[in-house]
Amino acid sequence: MFKRNKKTASKSSPTQGAQKGLHMTRIFKAPPELLFDIFTQGEHMPNWRGPRGCKTSVISQTLQPGGSILYTQETPNGGVMWGKFNYREIEAPHRFIYTNCFSDAEGNRIRAPFSKDWPLEILNTITFEPHEHGTKLILHGAPEEANKAERRVFEALMDNVRQGMNETFQLLDEYLERVQQKP
């Protein structure tokens, strides 16, 4: 596990061209500590991880640099996709860096079911900054070690990814509201 307010990180460096990619910023009405916990602790994931209508289940999680979370998403029509986050850096409650990929049931990285040229891994950096209305979340995601075809597909589908993340953030807003209303 990691210790709050103590940097626990492995060295990682974004690949060349990492400044390209998906950039999103959103303000959440929650303190950074709560938002960080909800974003990183697997027991919260089924309550907000989108898309809407999908059922997310966490299979396993080791929240530390070098650890991972393995999860499934079941669609309303019964289809199941597996995914995995591999944690690189965790600095609670300020930032975490991880790669995400599609996987099989054993956690082995596989190609996306929708495109043979979707990048095998996306490197994500999420930062949580105090804001007068709660927390400013900044997300940056870009293909890691991708070839030209994979970068092209990522760029071509970036609007779809952004739309999906916006829906996930809406679900997160709803979950945060429920969590903060509990006595």
PDB file of N, CA, C and O in Angstrom, residues 23-36 39 91 93-96 125-140 169 172-173 176:
ATOM      1  N   HIS A  23      -6.351  15.437 -23.325  1.00  0.00           N
ATOM      2  CA  HIS A  23      -6.219  16.348 -22.180  1.00  0.00           C
ATOM      3  C   HIS A  23      -7.624  16.705 -21.734  1.00  0.00           C
ATOM      4  O   HIS A  23      -8.439  17.148 -22.545  1.00  0.00           O
ATOM      5  N   MET A  24      -7.899  16.515 -20.449  1.00  0.00           N
ATOM      6  CA  MET A  24      -9.208  16.884 -19.910  1.00  0.00           C
ATOM      7  C   MET A  24      -9.013  17.497 -18.533  1.00  0.00           C
ATOM      8  O   MET A  24      -8.137  17.064 -17.777  1.00  0.00           O
ATOM      9  N   THR A  25      -9.839  18.484 -18.225  1.00  0.00           N
ATOM     10  CA  THR A  25      -9.838  19.123 -16.920  1.00  0.00           C
ATOM     11  C   THR A  25     -11.275  19.197 -16.449  1.00  0.00           C
ATOM     12  O   THR A  25     -12.175  19.500 -17.238  1.00  0.00           O
ATOM     13  N   ARG A  26     -11.479  18.911 -15.170  1.00  0.00           N
ATOM     14  CA  ARG A  26     -12.837  18.960 -14.627  1.00  0.00           C
ATOM     15  C   ARG A  26     -12.763  19.309 -13.147  1.00  0.00           C
ATOM     16  O   ARG A  26     -11.854  18.876 -12.449  1.00  0.00           O
ATOM     17  N   ILE A  27     -13.727  20.094 -12.692  1.00  0.00           N
ATOM     18  CA  ILE A  27     -13.836  20.459 -11.286  1.00  0.00           C
ATOM     19  C   ILE A  27     -14.871  19.534 -10.640  1.00  0.00           C
ATOM     20  O   ILE A  27     -15.987  19.395 -11.144  1.00  0.00           O
ATOM     21  N   PHE A  28     -14.479  18.905  -9.533  1.00  0.00           N
ATOM     22  CA  PHE A  28     -15.385  18.050  -8.773  1.00  0.00           C
ATOM     23  C   PHE A  28     -15.637  18.685  -7.415  1.00  0.00           C
ATOM     24  O   PHE A  28     -14.713  19.233  -6.806  1.00  0.00           O
ATOM     25  N   LYS A  29     -16.866  18.593  -6.944  1.00  0.00           N
ATOM     26  CA  LYS A  29     -17.248  19.159  -5.658  1.00  0.00           C
ATOM     27  C   LYS A  29     -16.920  18.172  -4.544  1.00  0.00           C
ATOM     28  O   LYS A  29     -17.816  17.578  -3.930  1.00  0.00           O
ATOM     29  N   ALA A  30     -15.626  17.994  -4.319  1.00  0.00           N
ATOM     30  CA  ALA A  30     -15.133  17.090  -3.282  1.00  0.00           C
ATOM     31  C   ALA A  30     -13.691  17.469  -2.976  1.00  0.00           C
ATOM     32  O   ALA A  30     -12.982  17.964  -3.853  1.00  0.00           O
ATOM     33  N   PRO A  31     -13.250  17.234  -1.743  1.00  0.00           N
ATOM     34  CA  PRO A  31     -11.846  17.525  -1.427  1.00  0.00           C
ATOM     35  C   PRO A  31     -10.910  16.561  -2.145  1.00  0.00           C
ATOM     36  O   PRO A  31     -11.304  15.435  -2.480  1.00  0.00           O
ATOM     37  N   PRO A  32      -9.660  16.986  -2.392  1.00  0.00           N
ATOM     38  CA  PRO A  32      -8.713  16.128  -3.118  1.00  0.00           C
ATOM     39  C   PRO A  32      -8.547  14.744  -2.493  1.00  0.00           C
ATOM     40  O   PRO A  32      -8.450  13.750  -3.220  1.00  0.00           O
ATOM     41  N   GLU A  33      -8.520  14.648  -1.162  1.00  0.00           N
ATOM     42  CA  GLU A  33      -8.310  13.364  -0.497  1.00  0.00           C
ATOM     43  C   GLU A  33      -9.434  12.377  -0.835  1.00  0.00           C
ATOM     44  O   GLU A  33      -9.175  11.209  -1.126  1.00  0.00           O
ATOM     45  N   LEU A  34     -10.677  12.844  -0.794  1.00  0.00           N
ATOM     46  CA  LEU A  34     -11.814  11.975  -1.114  1.00  0.00           C
ATOM     47  C   LEU A  34     -11.793  11.578  -2.586  1.00  0.00           C
ATOM     48  O   LEU A  34     -11.964  10.408  -2.920  1.00  0.00           O
ATOM     49  N   LEU A  35     -11.573  12.541  -3.460  1.00  0.00           N
ATOM     50  CA  LEU A  35     -11.561  12.237  -4.890  1.00  0.00           C
ATOM     51  C   LEU A  35     -10.434  11.255  -5.227  1.00  0.00           C
ATOM     52  O   LEU A  35     -10.645  10.298  -5.982  1.00  0.00           O
ATOM     53  N   PHE A  36      -9.269  11.460  -4.652  1.00  0.00           N
ATOM     54  CA  PHE A  36      -8.152  10.547  -4.883  1.00  0.00           C
ATOM     55  C   PHE A  36      -8.522   9.138  -4.433  1.00  0.00           C
ATOM     56  O   PHE A  36      -8.297   8.162  -5.152  1.00  0.00           O
ATOM     57  N   PHE A  39     -11.010   7.532  -6.732  1.00  0.00           N
ATOM     58  CA  PHE A  39     -10.388   7.222  -8.023  1.00  0.00           C
ATOM     59  C   PHE A  39      -9.451   6.028  -7.944  1.00  0.00           C
ATOM     60  O   PHE A  39      -9.289   5.298  -8.924  1.00  0.00           O
ATOM     61  N   GLU A  91       1.132   9.293  -5.628  1.00  0.00           N
ATOM     62  CA  GLU A  91       1.474  10.355  -4.689  1.00  0.00           C
ATOM     63  C   GLU A  91       0.163  10.900  -4.132  1.00  0.00           C
ATOM     64  O   GLU A  91      -0.407  11.856  -4.652  1.00  0.00           O
ATOM     65  N   PRO A  93      -2.492  12.794  -1.861  1.00  0.00           N
ATOM     66  CA  PRO A  93      -3.661  12.763  -2.740  1.00  0.00           C
ATOM     67  C   PRO A  93      -3.484  13.639  -3.979  1.00  0.00           C
ATOM     68  O   PRO A  93      -4.443  14.202  -4.491  1.00  0.00           O
ATOM     69  N   HIS A  94      -2.270  13.753  -4.467  1.00  0.00           N
ATOM     70  CA  HIS A  94      -1.964  14.725  -5.518  1.00  0.00           C
ATOM     71  C   HIS A  94      -1.973  14.184  -6.940  1.00  0.00           C
ATOM     72  O   HIS A  94      -2.399  14.875  -7.860  1.00  0.00           O
ATOM     73  N   ARG A  95      -1.489  12.945  -7.111  1.00  0.00           N
ATOM     74  CA  ARG A  95      -1.328  12.469  -8.479  1.00  0.00           C
ATOM     75  C   ARG A  95      -1.095  10.972  -8.502  1.00  0.00           C
ATOM     76  O   ARG A  95      -0.591  10.393  -7.545  1.00  0.00           O
ATOM     77  N   PHE A  96      -1.500  10.363  -9.626  1.00  0.00           N
ATOM     78  CA  PHE A  96      -1.063   9.002  -9.900  1.00  0.00           C
ATOM     79  C   PHE A  96      -0.914   8.811 -11.395  1.00  0.00           C
ATOM     80  O   PHE A  96      -1.547   9.486 -12.200  1.00  0.00           O
ATOM     81  N   THR A 125      -1.791  10.210 -16.756  1.00  0.00           N
ATOM     82  CA  THR A 125      -1.387  10.962 -15.582  1.00  0.00           C
ATOM     83  C   THR A 125      -2.608  11.725 -15.111  1.00  0.00           C
ATOM     84  O   THR A 125      -3.230  12.454 -15.892  1.00  0.00           O
ATOM     85  N   ILE A 126      -2.962  11.536 -13.845  1.00  0.00           N
ATOM     86  CA  ILE A 126      -4.098  12.245 -13.264  1.00  0.00           C
ATOM     87  C   ILE A 126      -3.585  13.017 -12.063  1.00  0.00           C
ATOM     88  O   ILE A 126      -2.937  12.460 -11.172  1.00  0.00           O
ATOM     89  N   THR A 127      -3.863  14.318 -12.063  1.00  0.00           N
ATOM     90  CA  THR A 127      -3.492  15.158 -10.925  1.00  0.00           C
ATOM     91  C   THR A 127      -4.747  15.721 -10.284  1.00  0.00           C
ATOM     92  O   THR A 127      -5.768  15.925 -10.946  1.00  0.00           O
ATOM     93  N   PHE A 128      -4.657  15.939  -8.985  1.00  0.00           N
ATOM     94  CA  PHE A 128      -5.761  16.453  -8.177  1.00  0.00           C
ATOM     95  C   PHE A 128      -5.258  17.717  -7.493  1.00  0.00           C
ATOM     96  O   PHE A 128      -4.367  17.652  -6.646  1.00  0.00           O
ATOM     97  N   GLU A 129      -5.827  18.869  -7.866  1.00  0.00           N
ATOM     98  CA  GLU A 129      -5.403  20.147  -7.304  1.00  0.00           C
ATOM     99  C   GLU A 129      -6.546  20.756  -6.507  1.00  0.00           C
ATOM    100  O   GLU A 129      -7.690  20.782  -6.989  1.00  0.00           O
ATOM    101  N   PRO A 130      -6.249  21.264  -5.295  1.00  0.00           N
ATOM    102  CA  PRO A 130      -7.297  21.966  -4.550  1.00  0.00           C
ATOM    103  C   PRO A 130      -7.850  23.111  -5.390  1.00  0.00           C
ATOM    104  O   PRO A 130      -7.114  23.778  -6.119  1.00  0.00           O
ATOM    105  N   HIS A 131      -9.144  23.324  -5.292  1.00  0.00           N
ATOM    106  CA  HIS A 131      -9.837  24.366  -6.050  1.00  0.00           C
ATOM    107  C   HIS A 131     -10.883  24.968  -5.127  1.00  0.00           C
ATOM    108  O   HIS A 131     -11.394  24.285  -4.240  1.00  0.00           O
ATOM    109  N   GLU A 132     -11.229  26.211  -5.346  1.00  0.00           N
ATOM    110  CA  GLU A 132     -12.198  26.865  -4.458  1.00  0.00           C
ATOM    111  C   GLU A 132     -13.533  26.135  -4.392  1.00  0.00           C
ATOM    112  O   GLU A 132     -14.254  26.244  -3.407  1.00  0.00           O
ATOM    113  N   HIS A 133     -13.878  25.362  -5.396  1.00  0.00           N
ATOM    114  CA  HIS A 133     -15.138  24.614  -5.408  1.00  0.00           C
ATOM    115  C   HIS A 133     -14.941  23.117  -5.167  1.00  0.00           C
ATOM    116  O   HIS A 133     -15.854  22.335  -5.386  1.00  0.00           O
ATOM    117  N   GLY A 134     -13.739  22.704  -4.776  1.00  0.00           N
ATOM    118  CA  GLY A 134     -13.480  21.283  -4.522  1.00  0.00           C
ATOM    119  C   GLY A 134     -12.104  20.881  -5.009  1.00  0.00           C
ATOM    120  O   GLY A 134     -11.099  21.264  -4.446  1.00  0.00           O
ATOM    121  N   THR A 135     -12.082  20.130  -6.113  1.00  0.00           N
ATOM    122  CA  THR A 135     -10.823  19.626  -6.666  1.00  0.00           C
ATOM    123  C   THR A 135     -10.834  19.761  -8.181  1.00  0.00           C
ATOM    124  O   THR A 135     -11.805  19.418  -8.838  1.00  0.00           O
ATOM    125  N   LYS A 136      -9.725  20.258  -8.682  1.00  0.00           N
ATOM    126  CA  LYS A 136      -9.517  20.314 -10.124  1.00  0.00           C
ATOM    127  C   LYS A 136      -8.767  19.043 -10.516  1.00  0.00           C
ATOM    128  O   LYS A 136      -7.648  18.802 -10.059  1.00  0.00           O
ATOM    129  N   LEU A 137      -9.405  18.209 -11.330  1.00  0.00           N
ATOM    130  CA  LEU A 137      -8.786  16.995 -11.835  1.00  0.00           C
ATOM    131  C   LEU A 137      -8.256  17.286 -13.232  1.00  0.00           C
ATOM    132  O   LEU A 137      -8.973  17.844 -14.066  1.00  0.00           O
ATOM    133  N   ILE A 138      -7.010  16.925 -13.465  1.00  0.00           N
ATOM    134  CA  ILE A 138      -6.395  17.090 -14.782  1.00  0.00           C
ATOM    135  C   ILE A 138      -5.959  15.709 -15.253  1.00  0.00           C
ATOM    136  O   ILE A 138      -5.218  15.007 -14.562  1.00  0.00           O
ATOM    137  N   LEU A 139      -6.455  15.320 -16.414  1.00  0.00           N
ATOM    138  CA  LEU A 139      -6.156  14.018 -17.000  1.00  0.00           C
ATOM    139  C   LEU A 139      -5.381  14.213 -18.294  1.00  0.00           C
ATOM    140  O   LEU A 139      -5.752  15.038 -19.127  1.00  0.00           O
ATOM    141  N   HIS A 140      -4.298  13.477 -18.427  1.00  0.00           N
ATOM    142  CA  HIS A 140      -3.577  13.422 -19.694  1.00  0.00           C
ATOM    143  C   HIS A 140      -3.370  11.954 -20.025  1.00  0.00           C
ATOM    144  O   HIS A 140      -2.882  11.178 -19.189  1.00  0.00           O
ATOM    145  N   PHE A 169     -17.180  10.801 -15.920  1.00  0.00           N
ATOM    146  CA  PHE A 169     -17.097  11.899 -14.950  1.00  0.00           C
ATOM    147  C   PHE A 169     -18.483  12.294 -14.436  1.00  0.00           C
ATOM    148  O   PHE A 169     -18.633  12.672 -13.278  1.00  0.00           O
ATOM    149  N   LEU A 172     -19.253   9.808 -11.895  1.00  0.00           N
ATOM    150  CA  LEU A 172     -18.437  10.102 -10.718  1.00  0.00           C
ATOM    151  C   LEU A 172     -19.055  11.251  -9.915  1.00  0.00           C
ATOM    152  O   LEU A 172     -19.114  11.190  -8.678  1.00  0.00           O
ATOM    153  N   ASP A 173     -19.540  12.298 -10.600  1.00  0.00           N
ATOM    154  CA  ASP A 173     -20.239  13.403  -9.909  1.00  0.00           C
ATOM    155  C   ASP A 173     -21.420  12.862  -9.100  1.00  0.00           C
ATOM    156  O   ASP A 173     -21.616  13.234  -7.942  1.00  0.00           O
ATOM    157  N   LEU A 176     -20.128  10.865  -6.082  1.00  0.00           N
ATOM    158  CA  LEU A 176     -19.590  11.773  -5.055  1.00  0.00           C
ATOM    159  C   LEU A 176     -20.721  12.431  -4.263  1.00  0.00           C
ATOM    160  O   LEU A 176     -20.614  12.571  -3.041  1.00  0.00           O
TER     161      LEU A 176
END
